[in-house]
Short mmCIF file of C-alpha atoms in Angstrom, two decimals:
data_model
loop_
_atom_site.label_atom_id
_atom_site.label_comp_id
_atom_site.label_asym_id
_atom_site.label_seq_id
_atom_site.Cartn_x
_atom_site.Cartn_y
_atom_site.Cartn_z
CA MET C 8 9.85 -20.09 -5.30
CA GLU C 9 8.90 -20.94 -1.73
CA LEU C 10 6.40 -18.06 -1.67
CA GLN C 11 3.74 -17.14 -4.18
CA ALA C 12 3.42 -13.42 -4.78
CA VAL C 13 -0.02 -11.79 -4.90
CA LEU C 14 -0.55 -8.14 -5.94
CA MET C 15 -3.78 -6.47 -4.83
CA ALA C 16 -4.63 -4.02 -7.64
CA ALA C 17 -8.42 -3.74 -7.59
CA GLY C 18 -8.82 -0.86 -5.13
CA GLY C 19 -10.73 2.15 -6.39
CA GLY C 20 -8.79 4.86 -4.53
CA SER C 21 -11.74 6.09 -2.47
CA ARG C 22 -9.57 8.59 -0.58
CA MET C 23 -8.49 10.43 -3.72
CA THR C 24 -11.50 10.28 -6.03
CA ASP C 25 -10.48 13.50 -7.83
CA LEU C 26 -7.52 11.58 -9.26
CA THR C 27 -9.07 8.15 -9.73
CA TYR C 28 -12.38 9.16 -11.37
CA ASN C 29 -11.04 8.41 -14.87
CA THR C 30 -7.83 6.54 -14.05
CA PRO C 31 -7.83 3.52 -11.69
CA LYS C 32 -5.49 3.91 -8.73
CA ALA C 33 -3.23 1.07 -9.89
CA MET C 34 -2.54 2.95 -13.15
CA LEU C 35 -2.04 6.47 -11.80
CA PRO C 36 1.26 7.85 -13.13
CA VAL C 37 3.95 8.28 -10.46
CA GLY C 38 7.23 9.50 -11.91
CA ASN C 39 5.72 8.64 -15.31
CA LYS C 40 5.30 4.99 -14.36
CA PRO C 41 2.03 3.30 -13.38
CA LEU C 42 1.70 3.10 -9.59
CA MET C 43 1.50 -0.73 -9.71
CA TRP C 44 4.86 -0.84 -11.52
CA TYR C 45 6.66 -0.08 -8.25
CA PRO C 46 5.58 -3.13 -6.18
CA LEU C 47 5.98 -5.34 -9.27
CA ASN C 48 9.53 -4.07 -9.68
CA LEU C 49 10.19 -4.73 -5.99
CA LEU C 50 9.10 -8.35 -6.43
CA GLU C 51 11.05 -8.77 -9.64
CA ARG C 52 14.28 -7.47 -8.11
CA VAL C 53 14.25 -10.10 -5.36
CA GLY C 54 13.75 -12.94 -7.81
CA PHE C 55 10.03 -13.56 -8.24
CA GLU C 56 9.26 -14.89 -11.71
CA GLU C 57 5.49 -14.93 -11.46
CA VAL C 58 2.85 -12.93 -9.60
CA ILE C 59 -0.92 -13.29 -9.29
CA VAL C 60 -2.45 -9.86 -9.99
CA ILE C 61 -5.95 -9.37 -8.61
CA THR C 62 -7.50 -6.46 -10.47
CA THR C 63 -10.38 -5.26 -12.62
CA LYS C 64 -10.98 -5.60 -16.35
CA GLU C 65 -10.38 -1.86 -16.77
CA VAL C 66 -6.90 -2.12 -15.22
CA GLN C 67 -6.12 -5.27 -17.20
CA LYS C 68 -6.96 -3.45 -20.44
CA MET C 69 -4.73 -0.48 -19.49
CA MET C 70 -1.89 -2.83 -18.46
CA SER C 71 -1.94 -4.44 -21.91
CA THR C 72 -1.32 -1.10 -23.67
CA ASP C 73 0.96 0.68 -21.17
CA PRO C 74 4.57 0.75 -22.53
CA LYS C 75 6.18 0.57 -19.07
CA MET C 76 4.15 -2.52 -18.14
CA LYS C 77 4.77 -4.21 -21.52
CA LEU C 78 8.51 -3.50 -21.82
CA GLU C 79 9.86 -3.29 -18.28
CA VAL C 80 7.93 -5.95 -16.35
CA LYS C 81 9.56 -9.30 -17.20
CA MET C 82 7.66 -11.45 -14.70
CA LYS C 83 4.75 -13.61 -15.77
CA LEU C 84 1.55 -11.85 -14.66
CA ASP C 85 -1.31 -14.22 -13.85
CA VAL C 86 -4.15 -11.66 -13.98
CA VAL C 87 -7.38 -12.49 -12.13
CA CYS C 88 -10.22 -10.03 -12.70
CA ILE C 89 -12.93 -9.36 -10.14
CA GLN C 90 -16.12 -7.30 -10.47
CA GLU C 91 -15.43 -3.58 -10.53
CA ASP C 92 -18.59 -2.67 -8.63
CA GLY C 93 -18.32 -5.56 -6.17
CA ASP C 94 -17.82 -4.83 -2.51
CA MET C 95 -14.85 -7.18 -2.30
CA GLY C 96 -12.23 -6.68 0.37
CA THR C 97 -8.64 -7.91 0.30
CA ALA C 98 -9.43 -11.05 2.31
CA ASP C 99 -12.35 -11.71 -0.06
CA ALA C 100 -9.90 -11.41 -2.97
CA LEU C 101 -7.60 -14.03 -1.40
CA ARG C 102 -10.59 -16.28 -0.95
CA HIS C 103 -11.40 -15.78 -4.64
CA ILE C 104 -8.00 -17.16 -5.76
CA GLN C 105 -7.70 -19.92 -3.18
CA GLN C 106 -7.50 -22.60 -5.90
CA LYS C 107 -4.32 -20.96 -7.26
CA ILE C 108 -2.53 -20.90 -3.91
CA LYS C 109 -0.15 -23.86 -3.55
CA THR C 110 2.37 -22.50 -0.99
CA ASP C 111 2.70 -19.72 1.58
CA ILE C 112 2.10 -16.28 0.07
CA LEU C 113 3.52 -12.79 -0.04
CA VAL C 114 0.73 -10.24 -0.46
CA VAL C 115 1.47 -6.65 -1.46
CA SER C 116 -0.76 -3.69 -2.31
CA CYS C 117 -0.48 -1.90 -5.65
CA ASP C 118 -0.15 1.47 -3.89
CA LEU C 119 3.06 0.65 -1.98
CA ILE C 120 6.28 2.42 -2.97
CA THR C 121 9.24 1.36 -0.85
CA ASP C 122 12.94 0.56 -0.95
CA VAL C 123 12.63 -1.95 1.90
CA ALA C 124 15.01 -4.90 1.93
CA LEU C 125 12.25 -7.44 1.39
CA HIS C 126 14.29 -10.20 3.02
CA GLU C 127 13.80 -8.44 6.39
CA VAL C 128 10.15 -9.43 6.35
CA VAL C 129 10.62 -12.82 4.70
CA ASP C 130 13.46 -13.79 7.05
CA LEU C 131 11.23 -13.19 10.08
CA PHE C 132 8.60 -15.37 8.47
CA ARG C 133 11.09 -18.15 7.78
CA ALA C 134 13.18 -18.03 10.96
CA HIS C 135 10.21 -18.18 13.32
CA ASN C 136 7.98 -20.39 11.14
CA ALA C 137 5.49 -17.54 11.55
CA THR C 138 1.82 -17.48 10.64
CA LEU C 139 2.10 -13.80 9.71
CA ALA C 140 4.99 -11.44 9.05
CA MET C 141 4.19 -7.88 8.01
CA LEU C 142 5.79 -4.55 7.18
CA MET C 143 5.09 -1.31 9.04
CA SER C 144 6.67 2.11 8.71
CA LYS C 145 6.63 5.36 10.60
CA ALA C 146 3.76 7.69 9.70
CA HIS C 147 4.71 10.60 7.45
CA GLU C 148 3.88 14.25 7.89
CA PHE C 149 3.37 15.64 4.39
CA THR C 150 4.66 19.20 4.13
CA GLU C 151 3.55 20.10 0.62
CA THR C 152 0.37 22.18 0.22
CA VAL C 153 -2.37 19.91 -1.15
CA PRO C 154 -4.26 21.43 -4.11
CA GLY C 155 -7.78 22.52 -3.21
CA GLN C 156 -7.23 21.99 0.50
CA LYS C 157 -5.24 25.05 1.52
CA GLY C 158 -6.67 26.48 4.73
CA LYS C 159 -8.95 23.52 5.32
CA LYS C 160 -8.70 21.78 8.67
CA LYS C 161 -7.23 18.31 8.40
CA THR C 162 -9.41 15.48 9.73
CA ALA C 163 -7.54 13.76 12.54
CA GLU C 164 -6.95 10.11 11.72
CA GLN C 165 -7.48 7.43 14.35
CA ARG C 166 -4.19 6.13 15.75
CA ASP C 167 -3.18 2.48 15.84
CA PHE C 168 -1.65 1.07 19.01
CA VAL C 169 0.90 -1.63 18.21
CA GLY C 170 2.46 -3.80 20.90
CA VAL C 171 5.77 -5.56 20.29
CA ASP C 172 8.12 -7.60 22.51
CA GLU C 173 11.56 -6.48 23.68
CA SER C 174 13.13 -7.44 20.34
CA GLY C 175 10.70 -5.15 18.52
CA LYS C 176 9.86 -8.00 16.14
CA ARG C 177 7.16 -10.19 17.76
CA LEU C 178 3.76 -8.61 17.19
CA LEU C 179 1.76 -8.99 20.43
CA PHE C 180 -1.08 -6.49 20.29
CA MET C 181 -2.98 -4.32 17.82
CA ALA C 182 -5.89 -1.96 18.39
CA ASN C 183 -7.29 1.14 16.75
CA GLU C 184 -8.08 4.22 18.81
CA ALA C 185 -11.71 4.04 17.66
CA ASP C 186 -12.10 0.67 19.40
CA LEU C 187 -10.70 1.85 22.72
CA GLU C 188 -13.63 3.73 24.21
CA GLU C 189 -12.91 2.47 27.71
CA GLY C 190 -9.13 2.76 27.58
CA LEU C 191 -6.30 0.46 26.59
CA SER C 192 -6.62 -2.99 28.11
CA ILE C 193 -4.13 -5.83 27.64
CA ARG C 194 -5.01 -9.50 28.09
CA LYS C 195 -3.47 -11.24 31.09
CA SER C 196 -2.42 -14.11 28.81
CA ILE C 197 -0.20 -11.70 26.89
CA MET C 198 1.32 -10.11 30.00
CA ARG C 199 2.09 -13.50 31.59
CA LYS C 200 4.13 -14.54 28.57
CA HIS C 201 5.49 -11.09 27.67
CA PRO C 202 5.64 -8.97 30.85
CA ARG C 203 7.60 -6.28 29.04
CA MET C 204 5.78 -4.99 26.00
CA HIS C 205 6.45 -1.80 24.04
CA ILE C 206 3.32 0.01 22.86
CA LYS C 207 4.02 2.08 19.73
CA THR C 208 1.95 4.67 17.94
CA GLY C 209 2.69 6.64 14.78
CA LEU C 210 3.07 3.49 12.69
CA VAL C 211 1.41 2.72 9.36
CA ASP C 212 0.53 -0.71 7.98
CA ALA C 213 2.37 -0.90 4.65
CA HIS C 214 0.03 -3.62 3.36
CA LEU C 215 2.81 -6.13 2.73
CA TYR C 216 2.23 -9.51 4.37
CA CYS C 217 3.72 -12.99 4.39
CA LEU C 218 0.97 -15.49 5.24
CA LYS C 219 0.82 -19.23 5.70
CA LYS C 220 -1.21 -21.15 3.13
CA ALA C 221 -3.28 -22.38 6.07
CA VAL C 222 -4.54 -18.81 6.57
CA VAL C 223 -5.93 -18.73 3.01
CA ASP C 224 -7.60 -22.08 3.63
CA PHE C 225 -8.98 -20.69 6.88
CA LEU C 226 -10.47 -17.72 5.00
CA THR C 227 -12.37 -20.01 2.66
CA GLU C 228 -14.14 -21.46 5.70
CA ASN C 229 -14.73 -18.08 7.39
CA LYS C 230 -16.43 -15.73 4.97
CA SER C 231 -17.17 -13.10 7.60
CA ILE C 232 -13.62 -11.78 7.36
CA SER C 233 -13.45 -9.31 4.46
CA SER C 234 -10.29 -7.23 5.02
CA ILE C 235 -6.70 -8.36 5.64
CA CYS C 236 -5.64 -5.14 7.38
CA GLY C 237 -8.81 -4.37 9.34
CA GLU C 238 -9.98 -7.84 10.29
CA LEU C 239 -7.63 -10.74 9.53
CA VAL C 240 -4.41 -9.31 10.97
CA PRO C 241 -5.98 -8.18 14.31
CA TYR C 242 -7.69 -11.57 14.55
CA LEU C 243 -4.42 -13.48 14.05
CA VAL C 244 -2.53 -11.24 16.49
CA ARG C 245 -5.12 -11.78 19.18
CA LYS C 246 -5.45 -15.50 18.47
CA GLN C 247 -1.78 -16.06 19.40
CA PHE C 248 -2.75 -15.95 23.05
CA SER C 249 -6.16 -17.52 22.97
CA LYS C 250 -6.37 -21.14 24.12
CA THR C 251 -10.09 -21.43 24.46
CA THR C 252 -12.05 -23.52 21.97
CA ASN C 253 -15.41 -22.43 23.23
CA SER C 254 -17.51 -21.34 20.28
CA GLN C 255 -19.18 -18.56 22.25
CA LYS C 256 -15.79 -17.13 23.11
CA ILE C 257 -14.85 -17.18 19.43
CA LYS C 258 -18.10 -15.40 18.60
CA ASP C 259 -17.16 -12.72 21.14
CA ASP C 260 -13.78 -12.31 19.47
CA VAL C 261 -15.50 -11.55 16.21
CA GLU C 262 -17.73 -8.96 17.82
CA ASP C 263 -14.72 -7.32 19.44
CA GLN C 264 -13.35 -6.60 15.96
CA ASN C 265 -16.57 -4.85 14.85
CA GLN C 266 -16.91 -7.41 12.11
CA LYS C 267 -20.12 -7.89 10.15
CA GLN C 268 -22.86 -9.58 12.12
CA ASN C 269 -24.78 -12.61 10.81
CA ASP C 270 -22.10 -13.44 8.25
CA GLY C 271 -21.25 -16.65 10.01
CA HIS C 272 -19.04 -17.43 12.96
CA ILE C 273 -15.27 -17.62 12.78
CA ASN C 274 -14.30 -21.24 12.96
CA ASN C 275 -11.52 -21.97 15.44
CA ASP C 276 -9.89 -24.62 13.28
CA LEU C 277 -6.90 -22.63 12.09
CA HIS C 278 -4.39 -25.43 11.72
CA ILE C 279 -0.92 -23.97 11.29
CA SER C 280 1.39 -26.67 10.01
CA SER C 281 3.81 -27.45 7.23
CA ARG C 282 5.36 -30.51 5.57
CA ASP C 283 8.35 -30.23 7.91
CA GLU C 284 6.34 -29.66 11.07
CA SER C 285 7.56 -32.80 12.87
CA LEU C 286 11.21 -32.01 12.07
CA LEU C 287 10.81 -28.38 13.15
CA GLN C 288 9.21 -29.51 16.40
CA LEU C 289 12.01 -31.98 17.06
CA ALA C 290 14.69 -29.36 16.36
CA GLN C 291 12.96 -26.94 18.71
CA GLU C 292 12.79 -29.54 21.48
CA ARG C 293 16.47 -30.51 21.12
CA SER C 294 17.73 -26.93 20.80
CA CYS C 295 18.88 -24.74 23.68
CA TRP C 296 17.70 -21.64 21.77
CA ASN C 297 14.74 -19.71 23.10
CA ASP C 298 12.88 -16.68 21.82
CA HIS C 299 12.54 -15.15 25.29
CA HIS C 300 14.09 -15.14 28.75
CA GLY C 301 12.77 -14.68 32.28
CA ASP C 302 10.97 -18.01 32.69
CA MET C 303 11.47 -21.71 32.07
CA SER C 304 8.83 -22.02 29.37
CA GLU C 305 9.66 -23.56 26.04
CA ALA C 306 10.29 -21.45 22.92
CA TYR C 307 7.29 -19.35 21.91
CA HIS C 308 5.59 -20.59 25.10
CA GLY C 309 4.45 -23.57 23.04
CA GLY C 310 2.32 -21.41 20.72
CA LYS C 311 1.89 -22.57 17.12
CA LEU C 312 0.38 -19.31 15.83
CA ARG C 313 3.01 -16.55 15.71
CA CYS C 314 2.92 -13.02 14.27
CA TYR C 315 5.92 -10.82 13.50
CA VAL C 316 6.50 -7.30 12.20
CA HIS C 317 9.42 -5.49 10.56
CA ILE C 318 9.25 -1.78 11.34
CA MET C 319 11.13 0.42 8.85
CA ASP C 320 13.03 3.16 10.69
CA GLN C 321 14.82 4.52 7.66
CA GLY C 322 14.29 4.50 3.93
CA LEU C 323 11.35 5.11 1.67
CA CYS C 324 7.96 3.57 2.47
CA TYR C 325 4.77 5.25 1.24
CA ARG C 326 1.26 4.04 0.65
CA VAL C 327 -0.05 6.21 -2.15
CA ASN C 328 -3.69 6.36 -1.02
CA THR C 329 -4.25 10.10 -0.60
CA LEU C 330 -3.62 13.17 -2.74
CA ALA C 331 -0.91 14.34 -0.33
CA ALA C 332 0.85 10.95 -0.54
CA TYR C 333 0.53 11.01 -4.35
CA ILE C 334 2.27 14.40 -4.55
CA GLU C 335 5.05 13.26 -2.20
CA ALA C 336 5.51 9.99 -4.14
CA ASN C 337 6.00 11.87 -7.41
CA ARG C 338 8.71 13.93 -5.75
CA LEU C 339 10.58 10.99 -4.23
CA ALA C 340 9.92 7.90 -6.37
CA PRO C 341 12.13 8.91 -9.35
CA LYS C 342 15.10 9.00 -6.95
CA LEU C 343 14.78 5.24 -6.48
CA PHE C 344 16.05 4.58 -10.00
CA GLU C 345 18.87 6.11 -12.00
CA GLU C 346 17.17 7.06 -15.21
CA PRO C 347 17.55 10.10 -17.50
CA ALA C 348 15.45 13.04 -16.40
CA VAL C 349 14.37 13.68 -20.01
CA HIS C 350 13.08 10.79 -22.09
CA PRO C 351 15.09 10.35 -25.31
CA SER C 352 11.99 10.81 -27.45
CA ALA C 353 11.05 14.17 -25.85
CA VAL C 354 11.77 17.34 -27.83
CA ILE C 355 13.05 20.07 -25.49
CA SER C 356 14.01 23.56 -26.60
CA GLU C 357 17.56 24.62 -25.79
CA ARG C 358 16.07 27.78 -24.32
CA CYS C 359 14.06 25.87 -21.72
CA GLN C 360 15.17 26.21 -18.12
CA MET C 361 14.75 22.84 -16.43
CA GLY C 362 15.67 22.01 -12.83
CA SER C 363 17.60 18.87 -11.99
CA ASP C 364 14.68 17.71 -9.81
CA SER C 365 12.22 17.55 -12.73
CA ILE C 366 11.43 14.73 -15.17
CA ILE C 367 9.94 14.89 -18.67
CA GLY C 368 8.20 11.92 -20.24
CA ALA C 369 8.18 10.32 -23.67
CA LEU C 370 7.08 12.24 -26.75
CA CYS C 371 6.78 15.56 -24.87
CA GLN C 372 7.29 18.85 -26.66
CA VAL C 373 8.60 21.79 -24.66
CA ALA C 374 8.94 25.17 -26.38
CA ASP C 375 11.21 28.22 -25.94
CA LYS C 376 11.47 30.39 -22.84
CA THR C 377 9.82 27.83 -20.54
CA SER C 378 10.77 27.16 -16.92
CA ILE C 379 10.20 23.76 -15.33
CA LYS C 380 11.24 23.27 -11.71
CA ARG C 381 10.38 20.51 -9.24
CA ALA C 382 7.86 19.16 -11.70
CA THR C 383 6.85 15.89 -13.38
CA ILE C 384 5.70 16.21 -16.98
CA GLY C 385 3.84 13.18 -18.36
CA ASN C 386 4.08 11.47 -21.73
CA SER C 387 2.82 13.16 -24.92
CA THR C 388 2.38 16.52 -23.18
CA THR C 389 2.82 19.81 -25.03
CA VAL C 390 4.22 22.85 -23.21
CA LYS C 391 4.22 26.01 -25.34
CA GLU C 392 6.24 29.25 -25.14
CA LYS C 393 6.78 31.28 -21.97
CA VAL C 394 5.20 28.72 -19.63
CA LYS C 395 6.33 28.48 -16.03
CA ILE C 396 5.69 25.22 -14.15
CA THR C 397 6.78 24.96 -10.52
CA ASN C 398 6.30 22.21 -7.94
CA SER C 399 3.55 20.55 -10.00
CA ILE C 400 2.50 17.24 -11.52
CA VAL C 401 1.33 17.22 -15.14
CA MET C 402 -0.01 13.86 -16.34
CA HIS C 403 -0.16 12.42 -19.86
CA GLY C 404 -1.48 14.09 -23.00
CA VAL C 405 -1.88 17.56 -21.46
CA THR C 406 -1.69 20.77 -23.56
CA ILE C 407 -0.44 23.94 -21.84
CA GLU C 408 -0.81 27.00 -24.03
CA GLU C 409 1.69 29.85 -24.09
CA GLY C 410 2.19 32.24 -21.17
CA CYS C 411 0.69 30.00 -18.46
CA ASN C 412 1.88 29.94 -14.88
CA ILE C 413 1.26 26.69 -12.95
CA GLN C 414 2.36 26.45 -9.33
CA GLY C 415 1.77 23.70 -6.75
CA SER C 416 -0.89 22.04 -8.92
CA VAL C 417 -1.87 18.64 -10.27
CA ILE C 418 -3.06 18.57 -13.92
CA CYS C 419 -4.73 15.27 -14.83
CA SER C 420 -4.43 13.59 -18.24
CA ASN C 421 -5.77 15.18 -21.45
CA ALA C 422 -6.50 18.55 -19.81
CA VAL C 423 -6.06 21.75 -21.84
CA ILE C 424 -4.80 24.88 -20.05
CA GLY C 425 -5.75 28.01 -22.02
CA ARG C 426 -3.33 30.77 -22.99
CA GLY C 427 -2.11 32.96 -20.12
CA ALA C 428 -3.91 31.00 -17.39
CA ASP C 429 -2.60 31.31 -13.83
CA LEU C 430 -3.17 28.20 -11.67
CA ARG C 431 -1.98 28.08 -8.05
CA TYR C 432 -2.58 25.04 -5.82
CA CYS C 433 -5.30 23.65 -8.09
CA LEU C 434 -6.31 20.18 -9.16
CA VAL C 435 -7.53 20.04 -12.75
CA GLY C 436 -9.51 16.89 -13.53
CA ASN C 437 -9.13 14.52 -16.46
CA GLY C 438 -9.97 16.15 -19.80
CA GLN C 439 -10.90 19.53 -18.29
CA GLN C 440 -10.38 22.78 -20.22
CA ILE C 441 -9.25 25.95 -18.45
CA GLU C 442 -10.27 29.12 -20.25
CA PRO C 443 -7.58 31.61 -21.42
CA GLU C 444 -6.38 34.20 -18.88
CA ALA C 445 -8.16 32.36 -16.05
CA GLU C 446 -6.88 32.96 -12.54
CA ARG C 447 -7.59 30.06 -10.21
CA THR C 448 -6.28 29.51 -6.70
CA ASN C 449 -6.82 26.58 -4.34
CA GLU C 450 -9.59 24.99 -6.45
CA VAL C 451 -10.55 21.49 -7.50
CA ILE C 452 -11.72 21.83 -11.12
CA VAL C 453 -13.57 18.71 -12.25
CA GLY C 454 -16.59 17.85 -14.40
CA THR C 455 -20.12 18.09 -13.05
CA ASP C 456 -20.59 14.31 -13.33
CA GLN C 457 -17.51 13.82 -11.18
CA LEU C 458 -18.81 16.26 -8.56
CA MET C 459 -21.98 14.22 -8.33
CA GLU C 460 -19.91 11.06 -7.88
CA ILE C 461 -18.01 12.60 -4.95
#
């Protein structure tokens, strides 16, 4: 394979700690499959036979026992474990596996669920001999009520400003709203080469990147860069139009990105080349093709460092990194694959009313006079008589006693819901017990140790 695949699966899920306190983000069930199954399946479907998985020992242990991972993932998984409590970013993780990297790489996050045609990103990378090609999608407005957050004011997220050329493919500019205290300013060097630039907002970085091997080598020499999304990508985008080799100028670049001080300077020696560089250069010189019009400059204005982006306008593309995104993913992800709604090993009463938009996992037991609509029921879960479950996610090993009503809620693994309980828009933590006849609305019900952690 011309690209080596790398899956980032060590993230702790800091934006949804209620879910990830007992279950690592990579192994959270989405449509009764571990979250990391989805990007692995994406890679497998396009022909990858091996992937380097950067994760923790906890996730590795869970992967070895999960039936979906054992039976359905055919690729060879080269698992590299990093410290669970280490403050290691995604760029740090690439640096950690540098010895394993022999070619250019395709990096994908474990929390990405998408039906993107992966060749759209890879073809940009190939066709333009790019340093970076990445995937972005339109930001989503989640309409479902989030358990425990009804009535709470949403915190406004900082917008990203993304500049692309007239084709919408060449990535020219990136900045976050938080870094634009004095307004949006564009370098003259960009405007001279690309006088017409489209500035887009409302886009989300999907955390899927094609990167030259030289970038990984560059990271080993520049340990001040910790994050791919927050630091490396903006640096590469800006470096496309920087000709200066003055070390003080480079130091200023680092400070502009709000990177860590005193971690060392970013070395300017980012040599972007390949085995066929001389042939590619010759073909470019002899060709009449150009990537732009409006001036007499050569293709790419002679630049060796080039960044591209594929922006998904249609289709499914979610990063499952918040509770709202997790709920939406459970609703939409099962539609990606044609599988039976009820697992063959589940025992379902004939007198159970089940909607076509629900799924029931392996070894479940569902009793008489139950109603399940717009719901995901995890493996080895027991649902007793006269239970009504609507618009909810029930994870693995849950027991729901008779007469319960569960609406708009998330019930984490191994919880027990007492007889006659009424839960509306609640999140019930891992292993929690809800007393019989309880009436709970818009609550997050977790253990005291978990509350302290939050």
